[in-house]
Short mmCIF file of C-alpha atoms and ligand atoms in Angstrom, two decimals:
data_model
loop_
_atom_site.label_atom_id
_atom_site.label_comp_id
_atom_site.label_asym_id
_atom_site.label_seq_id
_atom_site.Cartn_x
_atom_site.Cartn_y
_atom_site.Cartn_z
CA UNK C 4 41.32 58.02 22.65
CA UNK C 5 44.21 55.98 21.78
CA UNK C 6 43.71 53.43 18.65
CA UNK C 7 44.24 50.53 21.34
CA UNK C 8 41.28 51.87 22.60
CA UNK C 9 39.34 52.18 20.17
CA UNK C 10 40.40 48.97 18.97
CA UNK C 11 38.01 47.04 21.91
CA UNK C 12 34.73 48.80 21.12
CA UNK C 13 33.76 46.66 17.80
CA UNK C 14 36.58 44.80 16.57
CA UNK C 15 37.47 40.60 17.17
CA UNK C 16 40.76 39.63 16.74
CA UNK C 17 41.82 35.97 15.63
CA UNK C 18 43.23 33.65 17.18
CA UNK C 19 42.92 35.30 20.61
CA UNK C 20 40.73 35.52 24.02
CA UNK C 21 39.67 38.95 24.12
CA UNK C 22 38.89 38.06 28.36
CA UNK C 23 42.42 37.24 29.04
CA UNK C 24 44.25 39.65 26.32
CA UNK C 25 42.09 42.39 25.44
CA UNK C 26 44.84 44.81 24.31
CA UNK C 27 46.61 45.00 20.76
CA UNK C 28 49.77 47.12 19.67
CA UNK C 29 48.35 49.61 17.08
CA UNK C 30 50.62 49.60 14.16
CA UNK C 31 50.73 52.94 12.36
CA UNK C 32 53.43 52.66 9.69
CA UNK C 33 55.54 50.04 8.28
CA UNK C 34 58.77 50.26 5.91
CA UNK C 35 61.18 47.29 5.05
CA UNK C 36 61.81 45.78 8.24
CA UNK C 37 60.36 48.74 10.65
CA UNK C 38 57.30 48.41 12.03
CA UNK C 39 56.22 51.60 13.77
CA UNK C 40 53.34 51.93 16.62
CA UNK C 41 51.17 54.85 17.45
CA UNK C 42 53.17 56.21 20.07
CA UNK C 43 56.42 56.04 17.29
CA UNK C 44 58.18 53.70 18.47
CA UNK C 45 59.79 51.38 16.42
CA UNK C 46 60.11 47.17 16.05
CA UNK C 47 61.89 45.09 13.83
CA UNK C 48 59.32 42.56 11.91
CA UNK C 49 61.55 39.74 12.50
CA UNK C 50 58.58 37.49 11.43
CA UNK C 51 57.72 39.27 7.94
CA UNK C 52 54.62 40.14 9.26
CA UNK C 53 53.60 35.90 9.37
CA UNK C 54 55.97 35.10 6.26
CA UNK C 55 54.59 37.93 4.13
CA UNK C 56 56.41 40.71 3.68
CA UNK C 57 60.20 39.55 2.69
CA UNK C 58 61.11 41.97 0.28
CA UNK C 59 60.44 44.50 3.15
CA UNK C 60 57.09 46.17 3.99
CA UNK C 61 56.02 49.16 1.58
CA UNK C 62 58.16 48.03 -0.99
CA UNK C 63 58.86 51.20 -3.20
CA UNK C 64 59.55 48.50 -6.79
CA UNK C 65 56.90 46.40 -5.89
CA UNK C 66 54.08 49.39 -5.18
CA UNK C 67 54.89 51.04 -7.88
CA UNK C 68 54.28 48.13 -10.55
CA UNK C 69 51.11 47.84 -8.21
CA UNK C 70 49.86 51.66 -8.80
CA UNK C 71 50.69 51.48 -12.16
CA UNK C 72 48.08 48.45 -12.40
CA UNK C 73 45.86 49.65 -10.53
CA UNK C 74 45.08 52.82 -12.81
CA UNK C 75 45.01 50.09 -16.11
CA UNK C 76 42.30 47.93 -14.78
CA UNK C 77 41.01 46.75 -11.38
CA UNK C 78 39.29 44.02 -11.48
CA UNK C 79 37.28 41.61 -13.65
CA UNK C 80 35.28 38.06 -13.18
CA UNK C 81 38.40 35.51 -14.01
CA UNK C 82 34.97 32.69 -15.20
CA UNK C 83 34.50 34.58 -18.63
CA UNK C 84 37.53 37.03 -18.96
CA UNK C 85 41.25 36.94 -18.86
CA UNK C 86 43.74 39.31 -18.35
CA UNK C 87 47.61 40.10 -19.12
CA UNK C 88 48.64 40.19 -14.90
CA UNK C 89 47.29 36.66 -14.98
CA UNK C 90 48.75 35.34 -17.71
CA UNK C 91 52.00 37.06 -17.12
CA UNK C 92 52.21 35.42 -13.47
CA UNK C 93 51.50 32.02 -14.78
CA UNK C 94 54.48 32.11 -17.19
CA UNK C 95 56.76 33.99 -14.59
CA UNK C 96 54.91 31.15 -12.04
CA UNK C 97 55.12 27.76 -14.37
CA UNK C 98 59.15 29.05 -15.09
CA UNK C 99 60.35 29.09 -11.30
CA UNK C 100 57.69 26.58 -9.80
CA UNK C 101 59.10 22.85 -9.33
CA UNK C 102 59.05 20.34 -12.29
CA UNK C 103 55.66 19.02 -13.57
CA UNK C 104 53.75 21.98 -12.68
CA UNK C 105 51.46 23.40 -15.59
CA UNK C 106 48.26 24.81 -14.40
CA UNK C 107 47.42 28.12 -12.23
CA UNK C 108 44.13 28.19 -10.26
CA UNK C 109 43.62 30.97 -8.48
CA UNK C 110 42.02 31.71 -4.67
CA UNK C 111 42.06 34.21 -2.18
CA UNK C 112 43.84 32.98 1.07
CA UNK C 113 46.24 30.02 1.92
CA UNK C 114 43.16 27.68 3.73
CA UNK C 115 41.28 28.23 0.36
CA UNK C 116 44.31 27.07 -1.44
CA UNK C 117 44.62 23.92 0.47
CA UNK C 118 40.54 23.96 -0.01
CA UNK C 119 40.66 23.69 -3.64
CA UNK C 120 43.70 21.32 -3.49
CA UNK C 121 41.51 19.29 -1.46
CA UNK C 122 38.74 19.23 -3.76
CA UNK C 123 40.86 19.07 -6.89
CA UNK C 124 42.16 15.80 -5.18
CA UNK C 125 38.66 14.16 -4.74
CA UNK C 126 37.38 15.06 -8.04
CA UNK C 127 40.34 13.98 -9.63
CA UNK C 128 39.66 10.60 -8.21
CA UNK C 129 35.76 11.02 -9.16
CA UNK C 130 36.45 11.95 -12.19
CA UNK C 131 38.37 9.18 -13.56
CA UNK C 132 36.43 6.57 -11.86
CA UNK C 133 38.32 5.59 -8.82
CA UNK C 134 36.11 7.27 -5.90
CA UNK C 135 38.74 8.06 -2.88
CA UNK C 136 37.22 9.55 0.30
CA UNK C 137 40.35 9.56 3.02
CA UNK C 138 43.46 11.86 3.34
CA UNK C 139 47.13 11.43 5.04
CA UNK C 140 48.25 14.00 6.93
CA UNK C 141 51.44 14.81 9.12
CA UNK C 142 50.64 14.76 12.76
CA UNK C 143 50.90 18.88 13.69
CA UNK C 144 50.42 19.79 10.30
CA UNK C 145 48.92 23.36 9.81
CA UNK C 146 46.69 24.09 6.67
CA UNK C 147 44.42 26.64 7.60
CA UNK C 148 41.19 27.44 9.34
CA UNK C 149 38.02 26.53 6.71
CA UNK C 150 36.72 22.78 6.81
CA UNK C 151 38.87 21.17 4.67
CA UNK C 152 42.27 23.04 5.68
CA UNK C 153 41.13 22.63 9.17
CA UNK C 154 40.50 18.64 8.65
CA UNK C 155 43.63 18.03 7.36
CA UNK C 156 45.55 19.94 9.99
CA UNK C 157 47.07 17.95 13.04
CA UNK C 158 47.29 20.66 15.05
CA UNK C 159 43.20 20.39 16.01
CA UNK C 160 43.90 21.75 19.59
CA UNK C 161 41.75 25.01 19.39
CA UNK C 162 38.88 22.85 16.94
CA UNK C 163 37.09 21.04 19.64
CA UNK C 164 33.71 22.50 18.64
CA UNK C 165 33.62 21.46 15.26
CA UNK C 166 35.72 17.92 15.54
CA UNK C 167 32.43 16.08 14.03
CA UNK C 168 32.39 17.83 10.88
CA UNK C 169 35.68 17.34 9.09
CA UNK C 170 36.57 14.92 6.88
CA UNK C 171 38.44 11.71 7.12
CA UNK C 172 41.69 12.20 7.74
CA UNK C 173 44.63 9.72 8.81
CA UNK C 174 47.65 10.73 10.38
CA UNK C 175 51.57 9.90 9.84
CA UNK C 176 54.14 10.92 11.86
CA UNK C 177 57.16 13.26 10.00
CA UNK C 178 59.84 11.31 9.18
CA UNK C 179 63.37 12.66 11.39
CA UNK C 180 65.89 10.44 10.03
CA UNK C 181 65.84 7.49 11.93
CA UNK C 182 61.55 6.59 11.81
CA UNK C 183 61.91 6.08 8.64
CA UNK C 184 60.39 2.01 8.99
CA UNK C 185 57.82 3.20 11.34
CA UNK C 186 56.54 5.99 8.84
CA UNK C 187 56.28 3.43 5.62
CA UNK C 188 54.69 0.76 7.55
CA UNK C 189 51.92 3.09 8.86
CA UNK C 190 51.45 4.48 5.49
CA UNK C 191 51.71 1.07 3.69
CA UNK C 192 48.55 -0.27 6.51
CA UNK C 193 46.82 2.74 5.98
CA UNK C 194 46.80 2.31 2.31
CA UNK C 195 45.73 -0.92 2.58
CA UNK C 196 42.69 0.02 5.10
CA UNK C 197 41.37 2.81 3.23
CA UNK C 198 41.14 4.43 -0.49
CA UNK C 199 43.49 7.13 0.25
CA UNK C 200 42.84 10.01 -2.45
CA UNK C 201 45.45 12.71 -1.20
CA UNK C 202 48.47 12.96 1.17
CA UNK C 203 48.95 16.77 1.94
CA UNK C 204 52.39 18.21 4.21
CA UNK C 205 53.83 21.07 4.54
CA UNK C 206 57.21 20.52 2.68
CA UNK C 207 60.26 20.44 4.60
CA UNK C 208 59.48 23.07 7.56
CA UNK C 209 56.14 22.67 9.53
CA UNK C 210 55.59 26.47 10.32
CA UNK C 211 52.82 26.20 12.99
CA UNK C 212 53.98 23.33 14.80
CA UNK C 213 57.16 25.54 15.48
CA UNK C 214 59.69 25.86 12.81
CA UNK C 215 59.46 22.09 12.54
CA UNK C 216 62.46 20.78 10.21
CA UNK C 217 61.87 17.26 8.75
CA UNK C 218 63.71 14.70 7.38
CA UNK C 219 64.16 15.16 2.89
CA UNK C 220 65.47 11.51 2.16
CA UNK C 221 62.36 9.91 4.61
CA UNK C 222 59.99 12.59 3.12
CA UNK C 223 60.94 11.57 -0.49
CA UNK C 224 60.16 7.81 0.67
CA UNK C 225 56.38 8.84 1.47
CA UNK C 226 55.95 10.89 -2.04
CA UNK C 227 57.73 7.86 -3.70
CA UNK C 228 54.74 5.68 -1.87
CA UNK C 229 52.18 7.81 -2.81
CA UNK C 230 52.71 8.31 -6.52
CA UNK C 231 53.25 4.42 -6.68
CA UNK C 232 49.94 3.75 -5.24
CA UNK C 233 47.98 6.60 -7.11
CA UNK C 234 47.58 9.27 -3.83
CA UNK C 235 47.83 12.48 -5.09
CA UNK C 236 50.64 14.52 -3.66
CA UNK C 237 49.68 17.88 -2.04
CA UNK C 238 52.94 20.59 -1.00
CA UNK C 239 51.71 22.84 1.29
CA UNK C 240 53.89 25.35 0.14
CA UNK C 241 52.18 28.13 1.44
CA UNK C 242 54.72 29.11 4.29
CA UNK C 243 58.02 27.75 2.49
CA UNK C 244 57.27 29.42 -0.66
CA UNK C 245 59.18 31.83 -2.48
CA UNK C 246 62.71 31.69 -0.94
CA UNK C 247 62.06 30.74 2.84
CA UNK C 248 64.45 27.63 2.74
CA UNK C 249 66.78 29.07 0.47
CA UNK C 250 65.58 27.88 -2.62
CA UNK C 251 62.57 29.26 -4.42
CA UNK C 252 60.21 26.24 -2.98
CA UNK C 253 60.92 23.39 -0.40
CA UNK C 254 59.87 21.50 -2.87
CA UNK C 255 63.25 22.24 -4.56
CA UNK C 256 65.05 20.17 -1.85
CA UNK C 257 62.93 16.94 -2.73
CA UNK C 258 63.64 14.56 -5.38
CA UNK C 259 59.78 13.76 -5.82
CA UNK C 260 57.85 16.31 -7.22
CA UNK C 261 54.41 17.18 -6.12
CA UNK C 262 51.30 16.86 -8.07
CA UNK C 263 49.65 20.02 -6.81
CA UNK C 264 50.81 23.31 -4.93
CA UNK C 265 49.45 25.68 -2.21
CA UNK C 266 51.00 29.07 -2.18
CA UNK C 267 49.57 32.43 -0.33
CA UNK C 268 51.55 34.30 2.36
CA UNK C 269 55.14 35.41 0.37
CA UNK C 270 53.49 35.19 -3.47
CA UNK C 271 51.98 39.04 -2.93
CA UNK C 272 54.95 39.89 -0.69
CA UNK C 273 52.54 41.17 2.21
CA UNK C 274 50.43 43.90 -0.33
CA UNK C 275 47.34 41.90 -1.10
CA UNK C 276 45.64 39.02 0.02
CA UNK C 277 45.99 35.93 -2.95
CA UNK C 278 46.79 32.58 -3.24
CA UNK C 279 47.00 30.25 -6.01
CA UNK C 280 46.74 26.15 -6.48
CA UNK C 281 48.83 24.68 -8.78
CA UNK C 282 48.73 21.58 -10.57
CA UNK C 283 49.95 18.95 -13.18
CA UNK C 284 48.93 18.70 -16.85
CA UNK C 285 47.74 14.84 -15.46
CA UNK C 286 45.41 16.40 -12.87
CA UNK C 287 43.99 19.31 -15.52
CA UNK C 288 43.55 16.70 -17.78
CA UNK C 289 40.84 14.76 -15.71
CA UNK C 290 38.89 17.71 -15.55
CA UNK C 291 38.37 17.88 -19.46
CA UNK C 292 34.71 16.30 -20.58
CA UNK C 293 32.43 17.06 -22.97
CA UNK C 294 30.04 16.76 -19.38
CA UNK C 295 29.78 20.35 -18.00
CA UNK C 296 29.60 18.19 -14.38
CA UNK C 297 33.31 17.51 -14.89
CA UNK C 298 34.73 20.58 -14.58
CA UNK C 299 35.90 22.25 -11.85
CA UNK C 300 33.14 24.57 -10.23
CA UNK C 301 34.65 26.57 -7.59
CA UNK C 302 35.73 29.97 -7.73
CA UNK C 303 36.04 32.95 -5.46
CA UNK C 304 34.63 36.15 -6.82
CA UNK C 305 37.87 38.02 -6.76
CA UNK C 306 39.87 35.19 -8.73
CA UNK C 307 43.22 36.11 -10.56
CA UNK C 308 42.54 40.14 -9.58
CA UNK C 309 44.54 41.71 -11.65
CA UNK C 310 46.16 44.38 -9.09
CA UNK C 311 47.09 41.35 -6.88
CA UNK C 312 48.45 39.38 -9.85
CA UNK C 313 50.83 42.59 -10.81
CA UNK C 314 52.21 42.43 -7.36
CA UNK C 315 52.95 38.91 -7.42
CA UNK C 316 54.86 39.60 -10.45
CA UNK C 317 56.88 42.56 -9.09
CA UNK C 318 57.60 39.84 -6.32
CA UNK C 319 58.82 37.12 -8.19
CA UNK C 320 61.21 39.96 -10.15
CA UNK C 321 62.94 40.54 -6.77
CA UNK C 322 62.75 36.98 -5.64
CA UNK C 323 65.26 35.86 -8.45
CA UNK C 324 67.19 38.97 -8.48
CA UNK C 325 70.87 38.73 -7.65
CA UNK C 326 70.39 40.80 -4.96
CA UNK C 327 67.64 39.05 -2.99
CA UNK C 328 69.12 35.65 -3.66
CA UNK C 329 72.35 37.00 -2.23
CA UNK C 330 70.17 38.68 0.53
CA UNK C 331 69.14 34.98 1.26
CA UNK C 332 72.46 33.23 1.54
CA UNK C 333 73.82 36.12 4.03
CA UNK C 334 70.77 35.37 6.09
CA UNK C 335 70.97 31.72 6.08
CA UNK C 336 74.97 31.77 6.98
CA UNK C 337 74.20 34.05 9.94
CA UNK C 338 71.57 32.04 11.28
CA UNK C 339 74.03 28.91 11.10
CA UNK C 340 76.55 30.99 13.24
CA UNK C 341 73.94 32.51 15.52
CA UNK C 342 72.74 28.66 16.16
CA UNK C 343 76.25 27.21 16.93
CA UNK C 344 77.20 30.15 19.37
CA UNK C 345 73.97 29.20 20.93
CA UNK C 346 73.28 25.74 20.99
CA UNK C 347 74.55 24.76 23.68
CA UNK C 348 73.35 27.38 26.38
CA UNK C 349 71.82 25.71 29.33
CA UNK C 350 68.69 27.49 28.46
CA UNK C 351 68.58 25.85 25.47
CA UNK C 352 67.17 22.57 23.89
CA UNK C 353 67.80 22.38 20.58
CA UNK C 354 68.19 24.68 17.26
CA UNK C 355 67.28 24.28 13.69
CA UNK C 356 67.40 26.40 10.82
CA UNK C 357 67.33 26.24 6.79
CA UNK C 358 67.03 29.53 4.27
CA UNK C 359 66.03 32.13 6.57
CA UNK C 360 63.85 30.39 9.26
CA UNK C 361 65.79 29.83 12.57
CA UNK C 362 64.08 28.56 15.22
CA UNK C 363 64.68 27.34 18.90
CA UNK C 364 63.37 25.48 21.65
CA UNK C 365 63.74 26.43 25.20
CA UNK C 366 64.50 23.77 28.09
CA UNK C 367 61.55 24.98 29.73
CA UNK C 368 58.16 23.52 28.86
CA UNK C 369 55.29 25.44 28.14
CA UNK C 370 51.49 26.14 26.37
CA UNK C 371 51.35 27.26 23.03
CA UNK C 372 49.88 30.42 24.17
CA UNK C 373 50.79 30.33 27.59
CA UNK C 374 52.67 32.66 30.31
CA UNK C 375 55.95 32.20 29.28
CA UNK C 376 54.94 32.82 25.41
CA UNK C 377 53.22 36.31 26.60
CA UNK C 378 56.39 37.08 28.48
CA UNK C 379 58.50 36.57 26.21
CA UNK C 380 56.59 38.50 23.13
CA UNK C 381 56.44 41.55 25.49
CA UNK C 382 59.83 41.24 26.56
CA UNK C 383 60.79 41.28 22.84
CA UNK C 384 58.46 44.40 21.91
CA UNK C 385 59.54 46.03 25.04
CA UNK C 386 63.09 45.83 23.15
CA UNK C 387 62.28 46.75 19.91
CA UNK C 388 62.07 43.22 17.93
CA UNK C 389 58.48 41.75 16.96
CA UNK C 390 58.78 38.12 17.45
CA UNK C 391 56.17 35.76 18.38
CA UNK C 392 56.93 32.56 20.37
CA UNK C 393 54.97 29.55 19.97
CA UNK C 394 54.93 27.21 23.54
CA UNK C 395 58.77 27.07 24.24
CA UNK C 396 59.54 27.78 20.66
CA UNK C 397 61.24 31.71 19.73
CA UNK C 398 61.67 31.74 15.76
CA UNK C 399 63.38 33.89 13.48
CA UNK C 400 62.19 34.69 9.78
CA UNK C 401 63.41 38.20 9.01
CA UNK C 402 62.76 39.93 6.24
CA UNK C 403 65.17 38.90 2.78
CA UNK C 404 65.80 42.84 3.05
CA UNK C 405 67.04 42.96 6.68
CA UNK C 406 70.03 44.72 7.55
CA UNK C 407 73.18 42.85 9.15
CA UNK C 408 72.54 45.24 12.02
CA UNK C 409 69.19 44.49 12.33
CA UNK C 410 69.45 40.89 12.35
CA UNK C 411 72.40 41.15 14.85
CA UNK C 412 69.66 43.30 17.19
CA UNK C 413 67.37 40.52 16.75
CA UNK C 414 69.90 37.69 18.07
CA UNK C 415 70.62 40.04 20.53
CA UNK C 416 67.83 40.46 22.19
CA UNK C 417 66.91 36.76 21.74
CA UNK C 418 69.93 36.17 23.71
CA UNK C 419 69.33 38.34 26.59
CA UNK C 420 65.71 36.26 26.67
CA UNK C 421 67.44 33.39 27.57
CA UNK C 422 68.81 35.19 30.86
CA UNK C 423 65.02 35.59 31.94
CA UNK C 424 63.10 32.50 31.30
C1 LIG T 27 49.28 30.28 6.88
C2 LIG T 27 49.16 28.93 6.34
C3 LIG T 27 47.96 28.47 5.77
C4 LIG T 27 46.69 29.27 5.81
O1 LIG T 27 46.79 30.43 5.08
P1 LIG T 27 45.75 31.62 5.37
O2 LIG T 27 46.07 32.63 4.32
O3 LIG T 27 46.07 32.10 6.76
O4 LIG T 27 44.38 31.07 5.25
C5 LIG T 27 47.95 27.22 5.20
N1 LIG T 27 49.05 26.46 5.18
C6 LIG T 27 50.24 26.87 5.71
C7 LIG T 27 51.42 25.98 5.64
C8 LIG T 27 50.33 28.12 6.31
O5 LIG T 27 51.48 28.51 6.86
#
C-alpha cells in the first residue's frame, strides 16, 4: 500500500474535510527548496513549507549545530533550571529584535505565543491596578487556532461552533493609505466605549488573509494611539519574522515600536516546533511582587528546549549572514520585476509584494478553499511547484536559499496558470 493510503486509515489532517478531499501528497524527502514525494518526483517549496523553512529544508549548518546539541543535553524543566541554548538565543534574540525589547518567554507554537501575549496583556493591566478586559484587532487578522489566538483573529469563518466562547474583541479595519480618518475615529470611539487592554496585528503583511500589505505611516498612527492611551501593543510577528519583508522584523519598517512580540514559524527555520513572546523591561517589570500571585504562571512543559533553542541560534547565524541578506535582496528585486511584467494581464487584479512575499489576486472571484483554489494547487503540483492559493489569491514566499532558476520555474508556471483560470 501506498503511504497515501495508508495515510486515511487513522490519521486527521487540519484544516481540511476529509469527505470532500480525502487524499494527501506523501512527502518522502526534503532538501533546500526540493520537496520530493513517494513516487520521486520532485516540487519546489515555493511556500517554505508555511514560512518555515527559509534557509532551505535539511539545512546541513543548521542540523549540524542541532546534532551537536542534541548529544550535550536534551531537555530540562525551563521553571527551576537554565541553560546556555537559552541564554545564548536571548542575547543573539534581544541584539537583532526591534528597540525596547528585553525579555524572552518561551512557548511551543505561534497560537500559544499570541496566547501568552494575550495573557501577559491582561495581567499587565491587573497587575498594576487598571483591570482591562477588551482587545482591538484588524478585521482578517490571523493569530492562531487556541481560544485566545482564535478570539482575536478576524478571519472567524471556519469558528462558528465555538463563536460564544472567545473573548471580547473589537475590530478595526487596516489602514491602506487613504482610511486613515476612518481607522482613528473608530479606534478613538472604541477607546472611549471600552477599557481596551491590548491591540494585537500582524505587522505590515496579513499572511492568512492573503499576502495582505498594509499601509506603515496609517499603521504607525494606531501604535502612536495606543501607547498614548495605555493599550499595550502586540506584533504578531510570527509570519513576518526573521527576514520575510526584507528586514529582520516588520516591525523594522515602523517607527513605533511594539511592547510585546510573537514569533514561531521562521525562528527554528522549519526543524522544531518553538515559539517565543517577547516583551519590554515596562511589561516584566509589572510582574515583579513580593506576592507569588503576581507572577506569571504559565508555562508549557517543553519551555526554552534546549535542542530547539540551538537551532534557533544556527538560524539567526544565517539570517544576518552576508549571504542570506544578499539572498533576500535578489529575491525581493525579482519579485518587483515578476509583478510589473504581470500586472497588468487581463487575468489579473492586482499585485503586491515586500522582502520575499509576492502575492496576487486573480480577476476571478472565488472561496477560500474552493474549486478554483483546488485547481489551481493541482495544476501547480502537477508542474512541479508547491504553492497553495488562498480564494483568488496565488502567493509566492520561496525559500531565502532558492535558486534564480528555481524562482524563474516558479513565475513560470504561475504564468501559464493565468492561461487556465
Ligand atoms: C501561523 C501563524 C500563527 C499560528 O501559529 P501556529 O504555530 O500555527 O500555532 C499565528 N499568527 C500568525 C501571524 C501566523 O502566521
Amino acid at each position: 500500500m501506498s503511504l497515501k493510503q495508508r495515510d486515511q486509515k487513522h490519521l486527521w489532517h487540519p484544516l481540511r474535510q476529509h469527505h470532500l478531499h480525502p487524499e494527501s501528497f506523501a512527502i518522502v524527502k526534503a532538501k533546500g527548496c526540493i520537496l520530493t514525494d513517494e513516487d520521486g518526483d520532485e516540487y519546489i517549496d515555493a511556500i517554505s513549507s508555511w514560512y518555515t523553512s527559509v534557509y532551505g529544508h535539511c539545512n546541513d549548518y543548521i542540523i549540524e549545530k542541532t546534532y551537536a546539541q542534541m548529544q550535550q543535553l536534551d531537555q530540562i524543566m525551563f521553571s527551576d533550571f537554565t541553560h546556555e541554548p537559552a541564554i545564548r538565543l536571548s542575547e543573539e534574540l534581544i541584539k537583532i529584535l526591534p528597540e525596547g525589547q528585553n525579555k524572552i518567554f518561551f512557548n511551543d507554537n505561534g497560537s500559544t505565543a499570541v496566547e501568552a501575549a494575550i495573557k501577559m496583556a491582561l495581567q499587565y493591566h491587573f497587575n498594576t491596578d487598571d483591570k482591562r478586559n477588551v482587545f482591538i484587532a484588524f478585521e482578517n487578522g490571523f493569530h492562531g487556532d487556541t481560544f485566545g489566538a482564535m478570539s482575536v483573529s478576524g478571519l472567524s469563518v471556519y469558528n462558528g461552533p465555538f463563536a460564544e466562547f472567545l473573548i471580547d474583541v473589537k475590530r478595526i479595519p487596516t489602514p491602506d493609505g487613504e482610511n486613515h480618518d476612518i481607522v482613528l475615529n473608530t479606534l478613538r470611539n472604541l477607546s472611549l466605549e471600552y477599557d481596551i487592554a491590548g491591540f494585537i496585528y500582524e505587522p505590515l503583511v496579513q499572511g492568512a488573509a492573503g499576502m495582505k500589505i498594509h499601509d506603515v505611516d496609517g499603521l504607525n498612527a494606531i501604535l502612536a494611539f495606543c501607547k498614548e492611551h495605555k493599550i499595550l501593543t502586540i506584533a504578531d510577528e510570527v509570519m513576518t519574522g526573521f527576514g520575510k519583508t526584507g528586514r529582520h522584523f516588520a516591525s523594522d519598517h515602523i517607527e513605533t515600536k511594539p511592547d510585546i512580540i510573537c514569533l514561531s514559524k521562521a525562528l527554528t527555520a522549519g526543524l522544531i516546533p518553538m515559539a517565543i513572546t517577547s516583551c519590554t523591561q515596562v511589561i516584566y517589570d509589572a510582574f515583579l511582587s513580593t506576592d507569588m500571585a503576581k507572577g506569571f504562571f504559565h508555562c508549557h512543559t517543553y519551555s526554552a528546549n534546549p535542542i530547539a533553542c540551538a537551532t534557533a541560534i544556527a538560524g539567526i547565524e544565517l539570517l544576518v549572514s552576508s549571504e542570506m541578506q544578499n539572498n533576500i535582496k535578489r529575491i525581493s528585486k525579482a519579485h518587483e520585476d515578476f509583478g510589473r511584467q504581470i500586472k497588468d494581464h487581463p487575468k489579473v487584479k492586482s499585485v503586491r509584494h515586500i522582502g520575499v512575499i509576492f502575492a496576487l489576486d486573480l480577476n476571478t472571484e472565488t472561496e477560500r478553499y474552493g474549486d478554483l483554489r483546488d485547481q489551481l494547487l493541482k495544476f501547480f503540483m502537477d508542474r512541479g511547484v508547491f504553492l497553495r492559493p488562498l480564494g483568488n489569491t496565488i502567493y509566492i514566499q520561496v525559500p531565502y536559499v532558492i535558486s534564480d532558476e528555481q524562482l524563474k520555474k516558479v513565475y513560470q508556471v504561475i504564468e501559464e496558470a493565468l492561461e487556465i483560470v
